[in-house]
PDB file of C-alpha atoms in Angstrom:
ATOM      1  CA  MET A   1      33.801 -26.438  21.702  1.00 74.00           C
ATOM      2  CA  LYS A   2      30.477 -25.601  20.070  1.00 83.00           C
ATOM      3  CA  ARG A   3      29.778 -27.174  16.669  1.00 82.00           C
ATOM      4  CA  ILE A   4      27.700 -25.412  14.021  1.00 90.00           C
ATOM      5  CA  LYS A   5      25.969 -27.031  11.052  1.00 93.00           C
ATOM      6  CA  GLN A   6      25.876 -25.165   7.753  1.00 94.00           C
ATOM      7  CA  VAL A   7      23.784 -25.887   4.669  1.00 95.00           C
ATOM      8  CA  LEU A   8      26.146 -25.250   1.751  1.00 95.00           C
ATOM      9  CA  CYS A   9      24.542 -24.004  -1.442  1.00 94.00           C
ATOM     10  CA  ASP A  10      25.731 -22.816  -4.836  1.00 93.00           C
ATOM     11  CA  VAL A  11      24.638 -19.479  -6.285  1.00 92.00           C
ATOM     12  CA  GLY A  12      26.204 -18.382  -9.574  1.00 89.00           C
ATOM     13  CA  GLY A  13      29.249 -20.614  -9.134  1.00 88.00           C
ATOM     14  CA  ASN A  14      29.978 -19.451  -5.573  1.00 90.00           C
ATOM     15  CA  THR A  15      29.349 -21.436  -2.397  1.00 93.00           C
ATOM     16  CA  TYR A  16      27.461 -19.948   0.537  1.00 94.00           C
ATOM     17  CA  GLY A  17      26.655 -21.317   3.974  1.00 95.00           C
ATOM     18  CA  ILE A  18      23.417 -20.906   5.896  1.00 95.00           C
ATOM     19  CA  ASP A  19      23.184 -21.864   9.569  1.00 94.00           C
ATOM     20  CA  ILE A  20      20.923 -24.903   9.724  1.00 95.00           C
ATOM     21  CA  ALA A  21      19.220 -23.417  12.802  1.00 93.00           C
ATOM     22  CA  HIS A  22      17.470 -20.978  10.424  1.00 94.00           C
ATOM     23  CA  VAL A  23      16.521 -23.589   7.817  1.00 95.00           C
ATOM     24  CA  GLN A  24      12.927 -24.837   7.907  1.00 94.00           C
ATOM     25  CA  GLY A  25      13.256 -27.106   4.872  1.00 94.00           C
ATOM     26  CA  ILE A  26      14.563 -27.554   1.345  1.00 94.00           C
ATOM     27  CA  GLU A  27      12.127 -27.759  -1.570  1.00 94.00           C
ATOM     28  CA  LYS A  28      12.785 -29.038  -5.084  1.00 92.00           C
ATOM     29  CA  GLN A  29      10.087 -26.971  -6.715  1.00 90.00           C
ATOM     30  CA  LEU A  30       7.681 -24.120  -5.957  1.00 92.00           C
ATOM     31  CA  ASN A  31       4.894 -22.631  -8.046  1.00 93.00           C
ATOM     32  CA  ILE A  32       5.782 -18.941  -8.058  1.00 92.00           C
ATOM     33  CA  THR A  33       3.251 -16.144  -8.564  1.00 91.00           C
ATOM     34  CA  GLN A  34       4.762 -12.797  -9.500  1.00 90.00           C
ATOM     35  CA  VAL A  35       3.763  -9.760  -7.447  1.00 84.00           C
ATOM     36  CA  PRO A  36       4.168  -6.168  -8.672  1.00 84.00           C
ATOM     37  CA  ASN A  37       6.031  -3.481  -6.730  1.00 80.00           C
ATOM     38  CA  VAL A  38       8.236  -5.747  -4.620  1.00 80.00           C
ATOM     39  CA  PRO A  39      12.025  -5.397  -4.332  1.00 80.00           C
ATOM     40  CA  ARG A  40      13.828  -6.491  -7.516  1.00 84.00           C
ATOM     41  CA  PHE A  41      15.301  -9.595  -5.890  1.00 85.00           C
ATOM     42  CA  ILE A  42      11.885 -11.026  -4.983  1.00 88.00           C
ATOM     43  CA  GLU A  43      10.814 -13.488  -7.683  1.00 90.00           C
ATOM     44  CA  GLY A  44       7.265 -13.615  -6.334  1.00 90.00           C
ATOM     45  CA  ILE A  45       5.331 -15.592  -3.754  1.00 91.00           C
ATOM     46  CA  ALA A  46       4.558 -19.284  -3.360  1.00 93.00           C
ATOM     47  CA  LYS A  47       2.213 -21.337  -1.232  1.00 91.00           C
ATOM     48  CA  LEU A  48       3.920 -23.874   0.987  1.00 90.00           C
ATOM     49  CA  ARG A  49       2.060 -25.947   3.578  1.00 86.00           C
ATOM     50  CA  ASP A  50      -0.732 -23.408   4.101  1.00 86.00           C
ATOM     51  CA  SER A  51       1.695 -20.462   4.215  1.00 86.00           C
ATOM     52  CA  VAL A  52       2.365 -17.822   1.588  1.00 88.00           C
ATOM     53  CA  ILE A  53       6.081 -17.144   1.374  1.00 91.00           C
ATOM     54  CA  PRO A  54       8.197 -14.712  -0.664  1.00 91.00           C
ATOM     55  CA  VAL A  55      10.678 -16.313  -3.081  1.00 93.00           C
ATOM     56  CA  PHE A  56      14.019 -14.523  -2.859  1.00 89.00           C
ATOM     57  CA  SER A  57      16.600 -14.589  -5.682  1.00 89.00           C
ATOM     58  CA  LEU A  58      20.045 -14.691  -4.147  1.00 89.00           C
ATOM     59  CA  HIS A  59      21.381 -14.238  -7.709  1.00 89.00           C
ATOM     60  CA  LYS A  60      19.797 -10.802  -7.998  1.00 88.00           C
ATOM     61  CA  LYS A  61      20.765  -9.814  -4.448  1.00 85.00           C
ATOM     62  CA  PHE A  62      24.392 -10.800  -5.028  1.00 83.00           C
ATOM     63  CA  GLY A  63      24.542  -9.478  -8.605  1.00 83.00           C
ATOM     64  CA  VAL A  64      25.538 -12.809 -10.160  1.00 83.00           C
ATOM     65  CA  GLU A  65      24.366 -14.449 -13.365  1.00 77.00           C
ATOM     66  CA  ILE A  66      21.084 -16.314 -13.133  1.00 72.00           C
ATOM     67  CA  LYS A  67      21.507 -19.824 -14.456  1.00 67.00           C
ATOM     68  CA  GLN A  68      18.795 -21.747 -16.228  1.00 65.00           C
ATOM     69  CA  GLU A  69      16.870 -23.682 -13.600  1.00 64.00           C
ATOM     70  CA  THR A  70      18.034 -27.298 -13.580  1.00 66.00           C
ATOM     71  CA  GLY A  71      17.094 -30.414 -11.695  1.00 69.00           C
ATOM     72  CA  ASP A  72      19.645 -29.352  -9.088  1.00 74.00           C
ATOM     73  CA  SER A  73      17.906 -26.009  -8.402  1.00 84.00           C
ATOM     74  CA  LYS A  74      16.403 -25.818  -4.929  1.00 92.00           C
ATOM     75  CA  TYR A  75      14.586 -23.490  -2.562  1.00 95.00           C
ATOM     76  CA  ILE A  76      15.943 -23.219   0.970  1.00 96.00           C
ATOM     77  CA  ILE A  77      13.139 -22.206   3.316  1.00 96.00           C
ATOM     78  CA  VAL A  78      14.417 -19.997   6.128  1.00 95.00           C
ATOM     79  CA  LYS A  79      12.749 -18.240   9.014  1.00 90.00           C
ATOM     80  CA  LEU A  80      13.603 -14.563   9.267  1.00 84.00           C
ATOM     81  CA  ASP A  81      12.012 -13.213  12.440  1.00 80.00           C
ATOM     82  CA  ASP A  82       8.305 -14.077  11.866  1.00 81.00           C
ATOM     83  CA  LEU A  83       8.654 -14.286   8.090  1.00 85.00           C
ATOM     84  CA  LEU A  84       9.249 -17.475   6.109  1.00 90.00           C
ATOM     85  CA  LEU A  85      11.348 -16.881   2.997  1.00 92.00           C
ATOM     86  CA  ALA A  86      12.432 -19.192   0.163  1.00 95.00           C
ATOM     87  CA  PHE A  87      16.005 -18.643  -1.045  1.00 94.00           C
ATOM     88  CA  GLN A  88      16.324 -19.710  -4.683  1.00 92.00           C
ATOM     89  CA  VAL A  89      19.714 -21.429  -5.218  1.00 93.00           C
ATOM     90  CA  ASP A  90      21.385 -23.350  -8.040  1.00 92.00           C
ATOM     91  CA  MET A  91      22.154 -26.359  -5.873  1.00 92.00           C
ATOM     92  CA  VAL A  92      22.318 -27.530  -2.272  1.00 94.00           C
ATOM     93  CA  ALA A  93      25.743 -29.160  -2.054  1.00 89.00           C
ATOM     94  CA  GLU A  94      25.896 -30.636   1.434  1.00 91.00           C
ATOM     95  CA  ILE A  95      25.465 -30.061   5.145  1.00 93.00           C
ATOM     96  CA  VAL A  96      28.686 -29.676   7.103  1.00 92.00           C
ATOM     97  CA  GLU A  97      29.334 -29.478  10.824  1.00 91.00           C
ATOM     98  CA  LEU A  98      32.258 -27.331  11.925  1.00 89.00           C
ATOM     99  CA  SER A  99      33.650 -26.192  15.236  1.00 87.00           C
ATOM    100  CA  GLU A 100      33.136 -22.493  15.878  1.00 85.00           C
ATOM    101  CA  ASP A 101      36.883 -21.826  15.675  1.00 86.00           C
ATOM    102  CA  LYS A 102      36.702 -22.602  11.914  1.00 87.00           C
ATOM    103  CA  PHE A 103      34.614 -19.448  11.333  1.00 87.00           C
ATOM    104  CA  MET A 104      36.787 -16.479  10.365  1.00 87.00           C
ATOM    105  CA  PRO A 105      35.699 -12.849  10.185  1.00 86.00           C
ATOM    106  CA  ALA A 106      35.279 -11.560   6.644  1.00 79.00           C
ATOM    107  CA  PRO A 107      37.912  -9.050   5.519  1.00 77.00           C
ATOM    108  CA  GLN A 108      36.862  -5.440   6.177  1.00 72.00           C
ATOM    109  CA  VAL A 109      37.175  -4.641   2.474  1.00 68.00           C
ATOM    110  CA  VAL A 110      34.021  -6.681   1.686  1.00 68.00           C
ATOM    111  CA  PHE A 111      31.785  -4.844   4.137  1.00 62.00           C
ATOM    112  CA  SER A 112      29.400  -2.219   2.798  1.00 62.00           C
ATOM    113  CA  GLU A 113      25.726  -1.334   3.007  1.00 62.00           C
ATOM    114  CA  GLU A 114      25.066  -3.833   0.199  1.00 66.00           C
ATOM    115  CA  THR A 115      26.910  -6.703   1.906  1.00 67.00           C
ATOM    116  CA  GLY A 116      25.187  -6.708   5.296  1.00 72.00           C
ATOM    117  CA  TYR A 117      24.417 -10.370   4.670  1.00 81.00           C
ATOM    118  CA  ILE A 118      28.035 -11.514   5.165  1.00 84.00           C
ATOM    119  CA  GLU A 119      28.489 -13.060   8.598  1.00 87.00           C
ATOM    120  CA  SER A 120      31.835 -14.842   8.308  1.00 88.00           C
ATOM    121  CA  ILE A 121      34.037 -17.015   6.114  1.00 88.00           C
ATOM    122  CA  ILE A 122      34.769 -20.733   6.436  1.00 90.00           C
ATOM    123  CA  SER A 123      37.039 -23.051   4.509  1.00 87.00           C
ATOM    124  CA  VAL A 124      35.526 -26.354   3.407  1.00 89.00           C
ATOM    125  CA  ASP A 125      37.760 -28.779   1.517  1.00 87.00           C
ATOM    126  CA  GLY A 126      40.137 -25.921   0.679  1.00 85.00           C
ATOM    127  CA  LYS A 127      37.368 -23.730  -0.769  1.00 89.00           C
ATOM    128  CA  LEU A 128      36.288 -20.444   0.839  1.00 89.00           C
ATOM    129  CA  VAL A 129      32.607 -20.247   1.717  1.00 92.00           C
ATOM    130  CA  VAL A 130      30.760 -17.031   2.609  1.00 91.00           C
ATOM    131  CA  VAL A 131      28.476 -17.662   5.591  1.00 93.00           C
ATOM    132  CA  LEU A 132      25.239 -15.703   5.271  1.00 91.00           C
ATOM    133  CA  ASP A 133      23.684 -13.692   8.055  1.00 89.00           C
ATOM    134  CA  ILE A 134      20.061 -14.183   7.035  1.00 88.00           C
ATOM    135  CA  ASN A 135      19.028 -11.245   9.192  1.00 84.00           C
ATOM    136  CA  GLY A 136      21.216  -9.000   7.026  1.00 82.00           C
ATOM    137  CA  VAL A 137      19.801 -10.153   3.684  1.00 82.00           C
ATOM    138  CA  LEU A 138      16.838  -7.763   3.908  1.00 80.00           C
ATOM    139  CA  THR A 139      16.739  -4.229   5.268  1.00 77.00           C
ATOM    140  CA  GLU A 140      14.069  -3.432   7.868  1.00 79.00           C
ATOM    141  CA  LYS A 141      12.106  -1.520   5.225  1.00 80.00           C
ATOM    142  CA  GLU A 142      12.221  -4.524   2.854  1.00 77.00           C
ATOM    143  CA  LYS A 143      11.107  -6.882   5.653  1.00 80.00           C
ATOM    144  CA  GLU A 144       8.143  -4.608   6.429  1.00 80.00           C
ATOM    145  CA  LYS A 145       7.143  -4.433   2.757  1.00 77.00           C
ATOM    146  CA  LEU A 146       7.356  -8.210   2.301  1.00 76.00           C
ATOM    147  CA  THR A 147       5.420  -8.872   5.499  1.00 77.00           C
ATOM    148  CA  LYS A 148       2.695  -6.545   4.206  1.00 77.00           C
ATOM    149  CA  VAL A 149       2.584  -8.341   0.830  1.00 72.00           C
ATOM    150  CA  VAL A 150       2.350 -11.756   2.522  1.00 73.00           C
ATOM    151  CA  ASN A 151      -0.364 -10.595   4.937  1.00 75.00           C
ATOM    152  CA  GLU A 152      -2.440  -9.275   2.042  1.00 72.00           C
ATOM    153  CA  CYS A 153      -2.403 -12.656   0.278  1.00 65.00           C
TER     154      CYS A 153
END
């Protein structure tokens, strides 16, 4: 049976999983430059290894309280199509490897236009974890706008 690794991260007291196949790296700190007229959940842009990448607030996207940045705060760098994106999270907890039969579909009640980022649910140590579909985090229009901003920098 296929095994899938997930990077588990904390955002506003909730745990989320991101398929490690999409993760390009985890950064402790980024110097963020704010950019006007971007979607509300974009904190700005940052330079990382000769690339300019948007910094994405999962707090704002999910509508959860933004905690004061601590030493545990991290940026998970993901590749979304041809766009690198930094997800701002409160903490990266661990990396787990699970068999694909451990992934359960999310209940239909949680699906809406605003929750296109929910891929599935897993249970890790008795705690439910929402697995993110990184391709559903941004709409096509938002991806186009961010790509344009990055290309102009």
